[in-house]
Coordinates of C-alpha atoms and ligand atoms in Angstrom, one line a residue:
M1 CA 0.0 -0.1 0.3
S2 CA 1.4 3.7 -0.7
V3 CA 1.6 5.9 2.5
V4 CA 2.1 9.6 3.1
A5 CA 5.4 10.1 5.1
Y6 CA 4.9 13.0 7.5
F7 CA 8.3 14.6 8.4
S8 CA 8.3 17.0 11.2
M9 CA 11.5 18.4 13.2
D10 CA 9.3 19.0 16.0
L11 CA 6.5 16.4 17.1
A12 CA 4.7 16.1 20.3
L13 CA 4.0 12.4 20.7
E14 CA 3.0 12.6 24.7
S15 CA 3.7 15.4 27.0
D16 CA 6.7 13.8 28.7
I17 CA 8.2 12.5 25.6
P18 CA 10.5 15.8 25.0
T19 CA 10.7 15.7 21.3
Y20 CA 8.5 18.9 20.7
S21 CA 8.8 22.4 21.9
G22 CA 5.8 24.0 20.9
G23 CA 2.7 24.7 18.4
L24 CA 4.8 23.2 15.3
G25 CA 5.3 20.1 17.2
V26 CA 1.7 19.9 18.9
L27 CA 0.1 20.6 15.2
A28 CA 2.3 17.5 14.1
G29 CA 1.1 15.1 16.6
D30 CA -2.5 16.3 16.8
A31 CA -2.5 16.0 12.7
L32 CA -0.8 12.3 13.0
R33 CA -3.5 11.5 15.8
S34 CA -6.3 12.5 13.7
A35 CA -4.8 10.6 10.8
A36 CA -5.2 7.6 12.7
D37 CA -8.4 8.4 13.9
L38 CA -9.5 8.4 10.1
G39 CA -7.6 5.5 9.4
L40 CA -5.1 7.2 6.7
P41 CA -2.1 5.4 5.5
L42 CA 0.6 8.1 7.0
V43 CA 4.0 7.3 8.8
G44 CA 5.8 10.3 10.7
V45 CA 9.5 10.6 10.7
S46 CA 11.3 12.9 13.2
L47 CA 14.4 12.7 15.6
L48 CA 14.7 11.0 18.8
Y49 CA 16.4 14.1 20.9
R50 CA 17.8 12.0 23.9
K51 CA 18.4 15.3 25.8
G52 CA 14.7 16.5 24.8
Y53 CA 13.9 20.5 24.2
F54 CA 14.9 21.5 27.9
H55 CA 13.6 22.2 31.5
Q56 CA 12.9 25.6 32.4
H57 CA 13.7 27.1 35.7
L58 CA 12.6 30.6 36.4
D59 CA 13.9 32.6 39.7
A60 CA 12.0 35.0 41.4
A61 CA 12.8 37.8 39.0
G62 CA 11.7 35.6 36.1
N63 CA 15.0 34.9 35.0
Q64 CA 14.8 31.6 32.6
T65 CA 17.8 29.2 33.0
E66 CA 17.7 25.6 31.3
T67 CA 18.8 22.2 32.1
D68 CA 18.4 19.1 30.1
D69 CA 15.7 17.0 29.7
G70 CA 16.9 13.6 29.4
W71 CA 14.6 10.3 29.1
Q72 CA 14.7 6.7 28.2
P73 CA 13.6 5.7 24.9
A74 CA 13.9 2.1 25.6
G75 CA 11.1 2.2 28.2
R76 CA 8.5 4.4 25.6
L77 CA 9.5 3.2 21.9
T78 CA 10.5 -0.1 20.3
E79 CA 14.4 0.0 18.9
L80 CA 14.1 -1.0 15.2
P81 CA 17.2 -3.4 13.7
A82 CA 17.6 -1.5 10.6
R83 CA 20.6 0.8 9.9
V84 CA 21.0 3.4 7.5
T85 CA 23.9 6.2 6.6
V86 CA 24.1 9.7 5.8
H87 CA 27.4 11.5 5.0
I88 CA 27.9 14.7 7.0
E89 CA 31.3 16.7 7.1
G90 CA 33.1 13.8 4.8
R91 CA 32.0 11.1 7.6
E92 CA 29.8 8.5 7.2
V93 CA 27.2 8.6 9.9
C94 CA 25.3 5.5 10.8
L95 CA 21.5 5.8 12.1
R96 CA 18.9 3.6 13.7
A97 CA 15.5 4.3 14.5
W98 CA 12.7 3.8 17.3
R99 CA 9.2 3.3 16.6
Y100 CA 6.3 4.7 18.4
C101 CA 2.7 3.9 17.6
I102 CA -0.2 6.2 17.4
R103 CA -3.2 4.1 17.7
G104 CA -6.8 5.7 16.4
V105 CA -10.1 5.4 17.8
R106 CA -11.0 2.9 15.6
G107 CA -8.0 1.0 16.3
H108 CA -5.7 2.0 13.2
E109 CA -2.2 2.3 13.9
I110 CA 0.5 5.0 12.4
P111 CA 4.0 4.4 13.2
V112 CA 6.3 7.1 14.1
F113 CA 9.9 6.7 13.6
L114 CA 12.5 8.8 15.5
L115 CA 15.8 8.8 14.1
D116 CA 18.9 8.1 16.5
S117 CA 22.6 8.6 15.9
D118 CA 23.8 7.6 19.4
L119 CA 25.8 4.5 17.9
Q120 CA 28.9 3.2 18.9
D121 CA 30.2 3.1 15.3
N122 CA 30.0 7.1 15.2
E123 CA 32.4 9.4 16.3
P124 CA 31.6 11.0 19.5
T125 CA 30.6 14.6 18.1
D126 CA 28.2 12.5 15.6
Q127 CA 26.7 10.4 18.5
G128 CA 25.1 13.5 20.0
L129 CA 23.4 15.1 16.6
T130 CA 20.1 13.6 17.6
D131 CA 20.2 14.8 21.2
H132 CA 19.2 18.4 21.1
L133 CA 15.7 19.6 19.8
Y134 CA 16.6 23.4 18.5
G135 CA 20.0 23.2 20.3
G136 CA 23.4 24.1 19.0
D137 CA 24.5 26.2 16.2
H138 CA 24.0 26.4 12.5
R139 CA 26.4 23.4 11.7
Y140 CA 24.6 21.4 14.0
R141 CA 21.4 22.1 13.0
L142 CA 22.1 21.5 9.0
A143 CA 23.8 18.3 10.4
Q144 CA 20.3 17.4 12.1
E145 CA 18.6 18.4 9.0
V146 CA 21.1 16.1 7.0
V147 CA 19.9 13.4 9.5
L148 CA 16.2 14.1 9.2
G149 CA 15.7 14.5 5.6
I150 CA 18.1 12.1 3.9
G151 CA 18.4 9.7 6.9
G152 CA 14.8 10.0 6.8
V153 CA 14.0 8.8 3.3
R154 CA 16.7 6.3 3.6
L155 CA 15.1 5.0 6.8
L156 CA 11.5 4.6 5.2
R157 CA 13.3 2.7 2.1
A158 CA 15.0 0.4 4.6
L159 CA 11.8 -0.5 6.2
G160 CA 9.9 -1.2 3.3
Y161 CA 8.2 1.6 2.4
V162 CA 9.1 1.5 -1.3
D163 CA 5.9 3.0 -3.2
T164 CA 5.6 6.4 -0.6
T165 CA 3.5 8.4 -2.8
T166 CA 3.9 11.5 -0.9
F167 CA 6.2 13.3 1.2
H168 CA 5.2 15.7 3.4
M169 CA 7.5 18.7 4.7
N170 CA 6.1 20.1 7.6
E171 CA 8.0 23.1 7.7
G172 CA 11.3 23.6 5.6
H173 CA 13.9 21.7 8.3
S174 CA 12.9 18.4 6.4
A175 CA 13.7 20.0 2.7
L176 CA 16.8 18.0 2.2
L177 CA 14.5 14.9 1.7
A178 CA 14.3 16.7 -1.8
L179 CA 18.0 15.7 -2.5
A180 CA 17.7 12.2 -1.2
L181 CA 14.9 11.7 -3.7
L182 CA 16.7 13.0 -6.4
Q183 CA 19.8 10.9 -5.7
E184 CA 17.3 7.7 -5.6
R185 CA 16.0 8.9 -9.2
L186 CA 19.2 9.6 -10.9
G187 CA 20.6 6.1 -9.4
G188 CA 24.4 7.0 -8.9
R189 CA 24.8 9.6 -11.5
P190 CA 25.9 12.9 -9.9
T191 CA 23.5 15.5 -9.0
A192 CA 24.9 17.8 -11.4
H193 CA 23.4 15.7 -14.3
A194 CA 19.8 16.3 -13.1
D195 CA 17.7 17.6 -15.6
A196 CA 14.3 19.5 -15.5
A197 CA 12.4 16.3 -15.7
D198 CA 14.4 14.5 -12.7
L199 CA 13.3 17.7 -10.6
E200 CA 9.8 17.4 -11.9
A201 CA 9.7 14.0 -10.5
V202 CA 10.9 14.8 -7.2
R203 CA 8.0 17.5 -7.4
Q204 CA 5.6 15.2 -8.2
Q205 CA 6.5 13.4 -4.7
C206 CA 6.5 16.4 -2.2
V207 CA 3.9 18.3 -0.2
F208 CA 5.5 21.6 2.2
T209 CA 3.5 23.5 5.0
T210 CA 4.9 26.6 5.8
H211 CA 4.2 27.6 9.2
T212 CA 5.5 31.1 10.0
P213 CA 6.1 34.5 8.5
V214 CA 9.0 35.2 11.4
S215 CA 12.3 34.9 9.8
A216 CA 13.9 32.9 12.6
G217 CA 11.4 30.2 11.4
H218 CA 13.1 30.1 8.2
D219 CA 16.2 28.2 8.2
K220 CA 19.1 29.8 6.3
F221 CA 22.6 28.6 6.1
P222 CA 25.8 29.9 4.8
W223 CA 27.2 28.2 1.3
D224 CA 30.5 27.5 3.0
L225 CA 29.0 25.8 5.9
V226 CA 26.7 24.1 3.6
H227 CA 29.7 22.8 1.2
H228 CA 31.4 21.7 4.4
V229 CA 28.7 19.7 5.9
L230 CA 27.2 18.1 2.7
G231 CA 30.3 18.1 0.3
E232 CA 30.9 19.8 -2.9
E233 CA 28.6 18.1 -5.3
H234 CA 25.6 18.4 -3.1
A235 CA 26.5 22.3 -2.2
S236 CA 26.6 23.4 -5.7
F237 CA 23.5 21.5 -6.8
L238 CA 21.7 23.3 -4.3
Q239 CA 23.5 26.6 -4.7
H240 CA 22.5 26.4 -8.9
T241 CA 19.0 24.8 -8.8
G242 CA 17.6 24.2 -5.2
S243 CA 18.0 27.6 -3.8
P244 CA 19.8 30.2 -5.4
G245 CA 20.7 33.2 -3.6
D246 CA 23.5 34.3 -0.6
R247 CA 22.4 31.3 1.5
L248 CA 20.7 28.0 1.6
N249 CA 17.3 28.7 2.2
M250 CA 15.3 25.9 3.1
T251 CA 11.9 27.3 2.8
H252 CA 12.9 28.2 -1.0
L253 CA 14.1 24.6 -1.4
A254 CA 10.9 23.3 0.0
L255 CA 8.9 25.6 -2.1
R256 CA 10.8 24.6 -5.6
C257 CA 10.7 21.0 -4.9
S258 CA 6.8 20.5 -3.9
R259 CA 3.8 19.9 -6.1
Y260 CA 1.5 21.6 -3.5
V261 CA 2.4 24.3 -1.0
N262 CA 0.0 25.2 1.9
A263 CA 0.1 27.8 4.6
V264 CA -1.8 27.2 7.9
A265 CA -4.8 29.8 7.8
M266 CA -6.4 32.4 5.3
R267 CA -4.6 35.3 6.4
H268 CA -1.4 33.4 6.7
A269 CA -1.8 32.5 3.1
E270 CA -1.8 35.8 2.1
V271 CA 1.1 37.1 4.0
S272 CA 3.0 33.9 2.5
R273 CA 2.3 35.0 -0.8
E274 CA 3.6 38.3 0.0
M275 CA 6.8 36.9 1.3
F276 CA 7.3 34.5 -1.9
P277 CA 5.8 36.0 -4.9
G278 CA 4.9 33.8 -8.0
Q279 CA 4.2 30.8 -6.0
T280 CA 0.9 29.2 -5.7
I281 CA 0.3 29.0 -1.8
H282 CA -3.1 27.2 -0.9
A283 CA -4.5 27.6 2.8
I284 CA -5.3 24.8 5.1
T285 CA -6.6 26.2 8.5
N286 CA -5.0 24.6 11.5
G287 CA -7.0 22.6 14.4
V288 CA -6.4 20.4 17.2
H289 CA -7.2 17.2 18.2
A290 CA -10.2 17.0 20.1
A291 CA -9.9 13.8 22.5
T292 CA -6.3 15.1 23.2
W293 CA -7.6 18.5 24.6
V294 CA -10.8 18.3 25.8
A295 CA -10.6 18.2 30.0
P296 CA -12.4 15.0 31.4
S297 CA -15.6 16.9 32.8
F298 CA -16.1 18.4 28.9
Q299 CA -15.5 14.5 28.0
R300 CA -18.4 13.3 30.2
L301 CA -20.2 16.1 29.0
Y302 CA -20.0 15.3 25.2
D303 CA -20.2 11.7 25.8
H304 CA -23.6 12.1 27.3
H305 CA -25.0 14.9 24.5
L306 CA -22.5 14.2 21.6
P307 CA -21.8 10.6 21.6
D308 CA -20.0 10.5 18.5
W309 CA -17.7 13.2 18.9
R310 CA -14.8 11.5 19.0
L311 CA -15.5 9.9 15.4
D312 CA -16.7 12.9 13.7
S313 CA -15.7 16.3 15.1
S314 CA -18.9 17.9 13.1
N315 CA -20.9 16.8 16.1
F316 CA -19.6 19.7 18.0
R317 CA -22.0 21.9 15.7
H318 CA -25.0 20.1 18.1
A319 CA -23.5 21.7 21.3
V320 CA -26.0 24.4 20.7
G321 CA -28.4 22.0 22.5
I322 CA -26.4 21.4 25.6
P323 CA -28.3 23.0 28.4
L324 CA -26.0 26.1 29.7
H325 CA -26.0 25.1 33.4
E326 CA -24.2 21.9 32.2
I327 CA -21.5 24.0 30.5
D328 CA -21.0 25.8 33.4
L329 CA -20.5 22.9 35.7
A330 CA -18.3 21.2 33.5
H331 CA -16.4 24.5 33.2
V332 CA -16.5 24.9 37.2
E333 CA -14.8 21.4 37.4
A334 CA -12.2 21.9 34.9
K335 CA -11.6 25.5 36.3
R336 CA -11.0 23.2 40.0
R337 CA -8.8 20.9 38.6
L338 CA -6.3 23.5 37.4
L339 CA -6.5 25.9 40.4
H340 CA -5.5 22.7 42.4
E341 CA -2.5 22.2 40.2
V342 CA -1.4 25.8 40.4
A343 CA -1.5 25.2 44.1
N344 CA 0.4 22.5 44.0
R345 CA 2.9 23.9 41.9
T346 CA 3.4 27.3 43.2
D347 CA 1.7 27.3 46.7
Q348 CA -0.2 30.3 45.3
M349 CA -4.3 29.8 46.3
L350 CA -6.3 31.5 43.6
T351 CA -9.8 32.0 44.2
P352 CA -12.5 29.9 42.0
G353 CA -15.0 32.5 41.8
T354 CA -12.6 35.0 40.6
F355 CA -12.5 35.9 36.9
T356 CA -9.3 34.1 35.4
I357 CA -7.6 35.1 32.2
G358 CA -5.3 32.6 30.7
F359 CA -2.1 33.1 28.4
A360 CA 0.2 29.9 27.7
R361 CA 2.2 29.4 24.7
R362 CA 6.0 29.8 23.5
A363 CA 7.4 33.0 25.2
A364 CA 8.7 34.7 22.0
A365 CA 8.4 38.7 21.8
Y366 CA 6.1 39.1 19.2
K367 CA 3.3 37.1 21.4
R368 CA 3.5 40.0 23.6
A369 CA 2.4 38.2 27.1
D370 CA 2.9 41.9 28.5
L371 CA 0.6 44.0 26.6
V372 CA -2.3 43.4 29.1
F373 CA 0.3 44.9 31.5
T374 CA 0.7 48.4 29.3
D375 CA -1.5 50.2 32.1
L376 CA -1.5 49.0 35.7
E377 CA -3.8 51.7 36.6
R378 CA -6.3 50.8 34.4
L379 CA -6.1 46.9 35.3
R380 CA -6.8 48.2 38.9
R381 CA -9.9 50.3 38.2
I382 CA -11.4 47.2 36.4
T383 CA -10.5 45.1 39.4
D384 CA -11.7 47.8 41.7
H385 CA -14.9 48.7 40.0
V386 CA -16.0 46.1 37.6
G387 CA -14.9 43.0 39.2
P388 CA -11.5 40.9 40.5
V389 CA -9.4 39.6 38.0
Q390 CA -6.6 37.2 38.2
F391 CA -3.7 35.7 35.6
I392 CA -2.2 32.4 35.0
Y393 CA 0.7 32.7 32.7
S394 CA 3.0 29.7 31.3
G395 CA 5.4 29.3 28.7
K396 CA 9.3 28.7 27.6
A397 CA 11.5 31.0 25.7
H398 CA 14.2 29.6 23.5
P399 CA 17.4 29.5 25.3
Q400 CA 19.0 32.2 22.7
D401 CA 15.6 34.2 22.6
V402 CA 16.4 37.4 24.4
G403 CA 13.4 39.0 23.5
G404 CA 11.2 36.1 24.7
K405 CA 13.3 35.9 27.8
D406 CA 12.6 39.6 28.5
V407 CA 9.0 39.1 28.1
I408 CA 8.9 36.4 31.3
R409 CA 10.7 38.9 33.4
R410 CA 8.2 41.8 32.3
V411 CA 5.3 39.3 33.4
F412 CA 7.3 38.9 36.9
E413 CA 7.4 42.4 37.2
A414 CA 4.0 42.9 36.9
H415 CA 3.3 40.2 39.2
R416 CA 5.5 42.3 42.0
A417 CA 3.7 45.6 41.2
L418 CA 0.2 44.0 41.9
R419 CA 1.0 41.5 44.2
D420 CA -2.0 41.7 46.5
E421 CA -4.6 43.5 44.1
I422 CA -4.2 41.1 41.0
P423 CA -2.6 37.7 41.4
I424 CA -0.5 36.7 38.4
V425 CA 0.9 33.2 38.7
Y426 CA 3.9 31.9 36.0
L427 CA 3.8 27.9 35.9
E428 CA 7.2 26.7 35.0
D429 CA 8.1 24.2 32.5
Y430 CA 5.1 24.3 30.0
D431 CA 4.3 21.2 28.2
M432 CA 1.1 19.7 26.8
E433 CA -0.1 18.6 30.2
L434 CA -0.4 22.1 31.3
G435 CA -1.6 23.5 27.8
G436 CA -4.5 21.1 28.3
L437 CA -5.0 22.4 31.9
V438 CA -4.7 26.0 31.4
C439 CA -6.4 26.3 28.1
A440 CA -9.5 24.4 29.9
G441 CA -9.5 25.8 33.1
V442 CA -9.3 29.4 32.7
D443 CA -12.6 31.7 32.1
L444 CA -10.9 33.7 28.9
W445 CA -8.1 33.2 26.7
L446 CA -5.9 36.1 25.7
N447 CA -4.0 36.3 22.5
T448 CA -1.9 39.4 21.9
P449 CA 0.4 38.5 18.7
E450 CA 1.6 41.3 16.9
Q451 CA 0.2 41.3 13.3
P452 CA 0.5 39.8 11.1
L453 CA 2.8 37.4 12.6
E454 CA 0.6 34.5 14.3
A455 CA 0.5 32.4 11.3
S456 CA -2.3 30.7 13.1
G457 CA -2.3 29.7 16.8
T458 CA -3.8 26.7 18.2
S459 CA -4.1 27.2 21.7
G460 CA -7.3 29.2 21.4
M461 CA -8.6 26.2 19.8
K462 CA -7.9 24.1 22.3
A463 CA -9.6 26.4 24.7
A464 CA -12.7 26.9 22.6
L465 CA -13.3 23.0 22.6
N466 CA -13.5 23.1 26.4
G467 CA -15.9 26.2 26.2
V468 CA -13.2 29.0 26.9
P469 CA -13.6 32.1 24.6
S470 CA -10.7 34.1 23.5
L471 CA -9.9 37.8 23.5
S472 CA -7.7 38.0 20.9
V473 CA -5.8 40.5 18.3
L474 CA -7.4 39.6 14.6
D475 CA -4.6 37.7 13.3
G476 CA -4.1 34.1 12.4
W477 CA -7.0 31.5 13.1
W478 CA -9.0 34.2 15.0
I479 CA -9.9 36.2 11.9
E480 CA -11.9 33.2 10.8
G481 CA -12.8 32.2 14.4
H482 CA -14.1 35.6 15.6
I483 CA -17.5 36.7 15.7
E484 CA -18.1 39.4 18.4
G485 CA -19.8 38.8 21.4
V486 CA -20.7 35.1 20.1
T487 CA -17.6 33.1 20.0
G488 CA -15.3 35.8 21.9
W489 CA -14.3 39.2 21.5
S490 CA -11.5 40.9 19.2
I491 CA -8.7 43.2 20.4
G492 CA -7.9 46.4 18.0
H493 CA -8.3 46.8 14.2
S494 CA -8.7 44.0 11.4
P495 CA -5.3 43.2 9.7
W496 CA -6.3 45.2 6.3
E497 CA -6.6 48.5 8.5
G498 CA -2.9 49.2 8.6
R499 CA 0.1 48.4 11.1
S500 CA -0.1 46.9 14.6
D501 CA -0.3 49.6 17.2
P502 CA 0.3 48.7 20.7
A503 CA -1.0 51.5 22.5
A504 CA -4.2 51.2 20.4
E505 CA -4.4 47.6 21.1
A506 CA -4.0 47.8 24.8
D507 CA -6.8 50.5 25.1
S508 CA -9.2 48.0 23.0
L509 CA -8.1 45.1 25.2
Y510 CA -8.9 47.4 28.5
T511 CA -12.0 48.4 26.8
K512 CA -13.2 45.3 26.0
L513 CA -12.5 43.5 29.3
E514 CA -14.2 46.7 31.3
S515 CA -17.3 47.5 29.2
S516 CA -18.2 44.0 27.9
I517 CA -16.2 41.0 29.3
V518 CA -16.0 41.2 32.8
P519 CA -19.7 42.8 33.4
A520 CA -20.9 39.7 31.5
F521 CA -18.7 37.1 33.6
Y522 CA -20.2 38.9 37.1
G523 CA -23.4 40.3 36.3
A524 CA -24.7 38.1 33.5
R525 CA -23.8 34.9 33.8
E526 CA -26.2 33.3 31.4
R527 CA -25.0 35.6 28.5
Y528 CA -21.2 34.7 29.3
N529 CA -22.1 30.5 29.7
E530 CA -23.8 31.4 25.9
V531 CA -20.6 32.4 25.0
M532 CA -18.9 29.5 26.0
R533 CA -21.6 27.3 24.2
S534 CA -20.9 29.2 21.0
A535 CA -16.9 28.9 21.2
I536 CA -17.7 25.1 21.3
A537 CA -20.4 24.8 18.4
I538 CA -19.1 27.3 16.2
N539 CA -15.2 27.0 16.5
G540 CA -14.7 23.4 18.2
S541 CA -16.7 22.0 15.1
F542 CA -14.2 23.6 12.6
F543 CA -11.0 24.3 14.1
N544 CA -9.9 20.6 14.7
T545 CA -7.2 18.7 13.0
E546 CA -9.9 16.0 11.8
R547 CA -11.2 18.8 9.4
M548 CA -7.9 19.9 8.7
V549 CA -6.3 16.2 7.8
R550 CA -9.4 15.5 5.7
Q551 CA -8.3 18.9 3.9
Y552 CA -4.7 17.8 3.7
A553 CA -5.8 14.3 2.4
S554 CA -8.2 15.6 -0.6
S555 CA -6.3 18.7 -1.8
A556 CA -2.5 17.9 -0.7
Y557 CA -2.2 14.3 -0.7
A558 CA -4.7 13.5 -3.5
L559 CA -6.0 10.3 -1.4
R560 CA -9.7 9.5 -1.2
Ligands
LIG1 C1 -0.9 23.8 21.8 C2 0.4 24.3 22.5 C3 1.0 25.1 21.8 C4 0.8 26.4 21.1 O1 0.2 27.4 21.4 P1 -0.1 28.8 20.5 O2 -1.0 29.6 21.1 O3 -0.4 28.2 19.1 O4 1.1 29.2 20.2 C5 2.4 25.4 22.4 N1 2.9 24.8 23.4 C6 2.2 23.8 24.1 C7 2.9 22.8 25.2 C8 1.1 23.5 23.6 O5 0.1 22.7 24.1

């Protein structure tokens, strides 16, 4: 049977298997989980990361430090006997793989292969190549991309996946797989001999999803490094044909080598078309895997009212018929669970009756976790005159992201300034487990990215599936999911009305809290619960990976 091979450098299989860093990996895991539910013929390929992403530690001032997140693959995955090799800096590097199995609701299994270079035969430096996710320097990253792209294709062949119809590059990190496919096609002839028909044959096998307009998300490698790591022959082929320009740009390579390209939301497709003129870029809006992200109390509610929701996410449409007080009760339970966990982890006791705002995601500067603290006086006024508010934060900054680390410190500064008036907790070491707890347990999901940098965002979708409405800048998925006062609330102007204006956005944020949201929570709870229910019915029924994967299957993979 022909299969679709899904390649992703970042992949969230389980909360405590540290092969993911954030949204990209969670999306990849959710996509594979839904593909398993749907019984689609996919296989996943990623790296093992023996030392994980990292554990986050925050001191009293919010300074982040990191330690390795080591784990034991042997207890969780099956080691496979197959061995393949790749060439890195002229050395032969031997690779093995570990298999993880994703089982869908109807029992269909999707294997995921994690490549591992920690073998005795390899030089010590090569043994560590699959240790760290997003760690190391340019050389380390490029070597990892050789392992993922080229090693991944060779591994699949060694495992007997010979008639793979589609290679899906989930972000440009895996674009070197095109080089491996070209080599197969050339059957030993040098890559310099590749002609247009050879390139077209590769293109017909590949699909590419671009995930961010942020420049740091697009790997670019200097040519001398590419020559050094990949060797003369491949480097000059890439330089002349794959990605002409001053550096090897993995996004350009992926675009050039793919028959189908998509962005992850409608607006993101527009922005990507501006970034890559002349390129056909479709939009397949992201989603989340419902059964993974729905809290236990809502699982029970849905099992009762929407019995087929695990098999067919369009059932969430019928949430309009769930009595409001039952939604309220399920939410109270999800909130209780979260506040219990907060108390366990931080010794801070939050008040269950207080309006609770959540913000948890990667700490990157453009996401502006601190926008809501622009005017502390205004926040105090809301608390004093409309009703009390408290905040729950979580999120890791990439170890080299100075701006992201600053944002965490600024949230801690707000915490110190507001100490006795507005409680703010910051939960260390954000992972899928915390993501599930926080998205489901707060009363409002806050999202304040700088337009147009949030390609999609998925945490607000997890919140919606748990009846938690968003207050969000109109960017990414929210442009599609927002109906004012029905599924949540917007901040600022639409993305077509000019540049992001932080002062105006902060003002809009406070105005919505002050005049619509907090008054409804304390004074018109039925109204608030109606918004919660519409978030489930309108957004839960669409922003899920079941719908998303069906779109990939019909448009990108051309599966039936
Ligand atoms: C869902 C999730 C994300 C993605 O959040 P965004 O709002 O899309 O940035 C990141 N990290 C973890 C652990 C998640 O569960």
